[in-house]
XYZ file of C-alpha atoms in Angstrom:
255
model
C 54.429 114.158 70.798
C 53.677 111.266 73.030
C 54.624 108.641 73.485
C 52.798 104.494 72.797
C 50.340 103.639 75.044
C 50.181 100.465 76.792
C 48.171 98.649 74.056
C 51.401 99.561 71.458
C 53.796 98.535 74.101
C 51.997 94.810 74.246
C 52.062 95.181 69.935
C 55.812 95.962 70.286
C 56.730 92.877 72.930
C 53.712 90.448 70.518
C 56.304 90.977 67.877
C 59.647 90.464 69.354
C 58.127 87.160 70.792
C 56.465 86.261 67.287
C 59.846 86.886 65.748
C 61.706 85.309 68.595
C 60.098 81.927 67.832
C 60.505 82.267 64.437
C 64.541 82.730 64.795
C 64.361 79.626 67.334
C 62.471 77.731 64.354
C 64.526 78.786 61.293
C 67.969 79.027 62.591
C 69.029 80.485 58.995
C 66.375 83.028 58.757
C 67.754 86.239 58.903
C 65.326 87.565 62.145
C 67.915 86.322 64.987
C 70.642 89.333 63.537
C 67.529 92.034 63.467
C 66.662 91.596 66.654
C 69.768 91.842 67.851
C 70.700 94.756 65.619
C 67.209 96.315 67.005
C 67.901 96.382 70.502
C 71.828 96.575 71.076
C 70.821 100.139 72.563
C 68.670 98.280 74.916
C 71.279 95.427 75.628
C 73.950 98.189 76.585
C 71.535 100.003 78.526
C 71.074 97.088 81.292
C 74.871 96.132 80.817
C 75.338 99.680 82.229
C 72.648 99.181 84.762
C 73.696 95.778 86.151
C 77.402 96.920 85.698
C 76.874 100.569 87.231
C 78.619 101.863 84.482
C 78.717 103.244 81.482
C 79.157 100.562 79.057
C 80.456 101.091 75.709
C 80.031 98.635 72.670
C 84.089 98.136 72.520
C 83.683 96.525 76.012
C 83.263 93.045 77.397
C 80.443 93.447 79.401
C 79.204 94.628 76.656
C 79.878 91.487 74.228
C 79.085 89.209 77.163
C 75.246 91.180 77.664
C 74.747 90.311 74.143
C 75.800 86.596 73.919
C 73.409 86.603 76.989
C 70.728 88.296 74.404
C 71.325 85.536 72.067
C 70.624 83.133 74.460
C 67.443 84.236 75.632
C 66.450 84.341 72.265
C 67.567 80.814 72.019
C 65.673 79.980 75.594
C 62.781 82.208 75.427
C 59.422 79.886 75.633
C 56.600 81.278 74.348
C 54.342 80.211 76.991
C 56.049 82.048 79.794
C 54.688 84.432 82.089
C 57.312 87.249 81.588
C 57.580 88.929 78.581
C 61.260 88.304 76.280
C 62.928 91.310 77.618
C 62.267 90.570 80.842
C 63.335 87.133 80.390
C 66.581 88.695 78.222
C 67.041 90.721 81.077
C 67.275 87.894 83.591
C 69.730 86.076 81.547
C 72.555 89.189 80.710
C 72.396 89.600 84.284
C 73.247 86.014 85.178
C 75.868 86.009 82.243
C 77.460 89.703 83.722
C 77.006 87.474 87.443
C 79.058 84.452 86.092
C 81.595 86.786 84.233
C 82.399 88.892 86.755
C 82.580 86.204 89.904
C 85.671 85.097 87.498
C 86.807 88.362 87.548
C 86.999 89.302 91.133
C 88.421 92.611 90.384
C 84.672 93.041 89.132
C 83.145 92.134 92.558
C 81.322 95.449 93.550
C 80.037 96.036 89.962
C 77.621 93.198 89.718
C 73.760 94.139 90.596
C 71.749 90.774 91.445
C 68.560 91.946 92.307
C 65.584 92.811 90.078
C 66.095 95.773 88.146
C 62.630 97.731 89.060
C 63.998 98.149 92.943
C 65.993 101.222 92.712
C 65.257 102.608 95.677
C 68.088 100.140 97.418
C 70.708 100.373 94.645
C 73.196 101.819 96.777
C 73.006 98.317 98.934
C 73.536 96.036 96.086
C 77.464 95.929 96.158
C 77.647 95.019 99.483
C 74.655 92.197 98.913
C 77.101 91.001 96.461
C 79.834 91.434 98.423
C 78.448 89.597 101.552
C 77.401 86.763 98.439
C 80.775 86.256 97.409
C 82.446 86.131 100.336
C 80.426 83.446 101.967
C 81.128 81.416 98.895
C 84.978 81.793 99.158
C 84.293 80.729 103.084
C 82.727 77.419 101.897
C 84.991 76.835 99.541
C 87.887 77.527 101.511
C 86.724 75.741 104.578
C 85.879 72.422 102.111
C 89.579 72.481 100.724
C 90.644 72.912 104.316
C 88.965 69.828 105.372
C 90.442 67.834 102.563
C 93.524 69.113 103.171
C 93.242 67.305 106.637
C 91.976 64.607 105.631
C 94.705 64.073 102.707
C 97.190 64.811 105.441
C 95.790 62.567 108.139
C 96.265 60.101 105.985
C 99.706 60.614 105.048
C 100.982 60.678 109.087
C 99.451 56.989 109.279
C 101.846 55.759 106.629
C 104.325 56.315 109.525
C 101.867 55.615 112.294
C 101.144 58.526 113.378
C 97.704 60.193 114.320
C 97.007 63.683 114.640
C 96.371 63.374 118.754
C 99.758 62.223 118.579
C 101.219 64.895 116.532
C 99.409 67.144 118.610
C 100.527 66.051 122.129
C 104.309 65.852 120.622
C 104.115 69.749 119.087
C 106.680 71.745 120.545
C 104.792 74.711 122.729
C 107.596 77.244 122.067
C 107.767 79.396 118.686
C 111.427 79.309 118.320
C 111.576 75.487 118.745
C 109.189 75.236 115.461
C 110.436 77.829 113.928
C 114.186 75.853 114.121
C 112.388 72.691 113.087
C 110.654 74.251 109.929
C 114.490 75.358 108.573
C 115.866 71.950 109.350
C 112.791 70.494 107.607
C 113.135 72.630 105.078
C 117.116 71.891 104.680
C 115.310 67.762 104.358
C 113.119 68.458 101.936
C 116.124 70.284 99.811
C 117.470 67.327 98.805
C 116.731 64.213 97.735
C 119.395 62.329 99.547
C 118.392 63.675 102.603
C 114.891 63.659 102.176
C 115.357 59.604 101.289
C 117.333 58.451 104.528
C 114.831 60.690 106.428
C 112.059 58.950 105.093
C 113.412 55.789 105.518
C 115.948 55.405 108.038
C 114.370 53.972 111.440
C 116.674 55.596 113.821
C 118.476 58.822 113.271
C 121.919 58.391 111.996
C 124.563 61.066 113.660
C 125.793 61.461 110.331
C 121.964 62.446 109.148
C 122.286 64.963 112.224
C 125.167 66.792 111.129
C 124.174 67.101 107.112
C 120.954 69.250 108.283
C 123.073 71.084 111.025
C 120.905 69.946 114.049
C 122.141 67.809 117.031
C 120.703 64.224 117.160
C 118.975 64.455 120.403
C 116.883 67.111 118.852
C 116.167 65.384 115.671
C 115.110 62.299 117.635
C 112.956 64.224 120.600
C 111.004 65.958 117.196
C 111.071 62.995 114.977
C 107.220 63.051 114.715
C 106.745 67.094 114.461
C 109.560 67.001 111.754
C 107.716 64.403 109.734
C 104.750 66.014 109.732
C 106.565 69.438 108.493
C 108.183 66.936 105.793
C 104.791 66.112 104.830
C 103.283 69.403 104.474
C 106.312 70.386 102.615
C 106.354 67.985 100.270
C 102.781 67.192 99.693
C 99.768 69.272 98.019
C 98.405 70.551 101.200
C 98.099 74.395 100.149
C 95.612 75.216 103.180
C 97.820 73.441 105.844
C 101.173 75.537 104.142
C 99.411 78.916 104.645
C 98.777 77.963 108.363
C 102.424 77.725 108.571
C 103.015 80.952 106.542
C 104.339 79.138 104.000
C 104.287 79.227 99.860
C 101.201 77.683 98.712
C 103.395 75.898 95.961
C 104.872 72.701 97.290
C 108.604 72.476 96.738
C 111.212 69.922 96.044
C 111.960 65.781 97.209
C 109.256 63.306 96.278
C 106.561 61.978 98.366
C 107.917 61.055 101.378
C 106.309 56.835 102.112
C-alpha cells in the first residue's frame, strides 16, 4: 500500500492550518482538543527527538511539548512561510530549551538545532553544553562585578579604597587565615561586632574578647574590616573567593 503523495501531504497540513485558525477564532469550538488529540503521537515523537529519549505520555517533557503545541496553535499565523508543524515544532523545542535550562540536571538532553540535520546529532549536547556554560560565565562574571562594586562601596563608609586594602593585605597565608577566625569570632556577636564597628582605636579589652593581641588587631585594622564586611554583607561571589559559605552569617551591617 503506499503511502500519500505530496499533493495529500499539502491537503493534510491545508487542514490543520484551516482548523488551526478556526480554534484561534472560536476559542469554545471544540477543534483546539482534536487537534491536539490528533497529533499527541506526533507531539511525543519530537519530545523524544529533542529530548533523545524515549518520552512517555506520564512524563514532563511530555506535558511541557504539548502546552508548547497549544501555543503554536495559539501563535500560528496563517500567512507564514512554514507550515504549523513546523512552526509547532519550533515552539516545543524552545519550551523543552526553557524547561530544561531550569533543570540543569537536563543539560545534555536538549537538541537546539533544526531537526532535519541528523547527520551532526551526536554534536548537539556539547553545542548545548558549550551554550550553557557561556551563559553561567556571564552571569557569574556580572554578579561578580556587582559584588565589587557593592563592596567598594561599603570600605568607603570607613574610608577605605580597594588600592588601600590591597597594599595593606597580609602576603602570608597563615596571617589571613588567623585574621579570617578572629573576624569570624567579630562577626559572632553582636557586642563585639558593635565596638568593632565603632570604636576608633582598638580597646585592649576588645583584644582579649577575640583572643588576638592588640598590636595585631591594630597593624590589620583595615584587612579585618574588610573580612567584617564580606562576612556580614551579601557579597556571595567575594565569600567563595575566600572559600567561604555563600550564606552570610550573623551581626548586622557593620556602618
Amino acid at each position: 500500500m503506499h503511502g500519500p503523495g505530496d499533493g495529500d501531504r499539502n491537503l493534510l497540513e491545508m487542514d490543520i492550518e484551516t482548523r488551526v485558525k478556526e480554534a484561534q477564532e472560536d476559542p469554545s469550538s471544540p477543534i483546539r482538543d482534536e487537534l491536539i488529540i490528533e497529533n499527541r503521537q506526533y507531539v511525543r515523537k519530537v519530545a523524544s527527538k529533542i529530548c533523545k529519549k524515549h518520552i512517555r505520555i506520564q512524563d514532563d517533557e511530555y506535558s511541557i511539548a504539548l502546552m508548547g503545541f497549544n501555543e503554536a496553535i495559539n501563535n500560528y499565523k496563517e500567512n507564514q512561510s512554514t507550515a504549523f508543524l513546523s512552526f509547532a515544532y519550533t515552539v516545543i523545542k524552545r519550551r523543552l530549551t526553557d524547561y530544561f535550562r531550569s533543570e540543569k540536571r537536563h543539560l545534555y538532553q536538549v537538541s537546539l538545532v533544526p531537526a532535519d540535520a541528523k547527520s551532526q546529532e551526536s554534536n548537539y549536547p556539547e553545542v548545548v553544553k558549550k551554550s550553557f556554560e557561556e551563559h553561567q560565565d556571564i552571569e557569574l562574571k556580572e554578579k561578580r562585578q556587582s559584588d565589587v562594586e557593592e563592596f567598594r562601596d561599603h570600605l568607603l563608609k570607613f574610608n577605605i579604597s580597594m588600592d588601600k586594602l590591597v597594599k595593606v593585605s597580609p602576603k602570608h597565608k597563615d596571617t589571613r587565615e588567623n585574621l579570617l577566625k578572629i573576624a569570624q569570632r567579630i562577626v559572632s556577636s553582636e557586642e563585639l561586632l558593635e565596638q568593632f564597628c565603632k570604636q576608633q582605636r582598638i580597646k585592649k579589652e576588645f583584644a582579649e574578647q577575640v583572643g588576638c593581641h592588640r598590636r595585631t588587631l591594630k597593624r590589620h585594622r583595615i584587612y579585618l574590616i574588610a573580612l567584617v564586611v564580606v562576612l556580614v554583607e551579601n557579597l556571595p561571589t567575594i565569600r567563595s573567593y575566600l572559600g567561604l559559605p555563600a550564606e552570610r552569617k550573623g551581626g548586622e551591617e557593620c556602618e
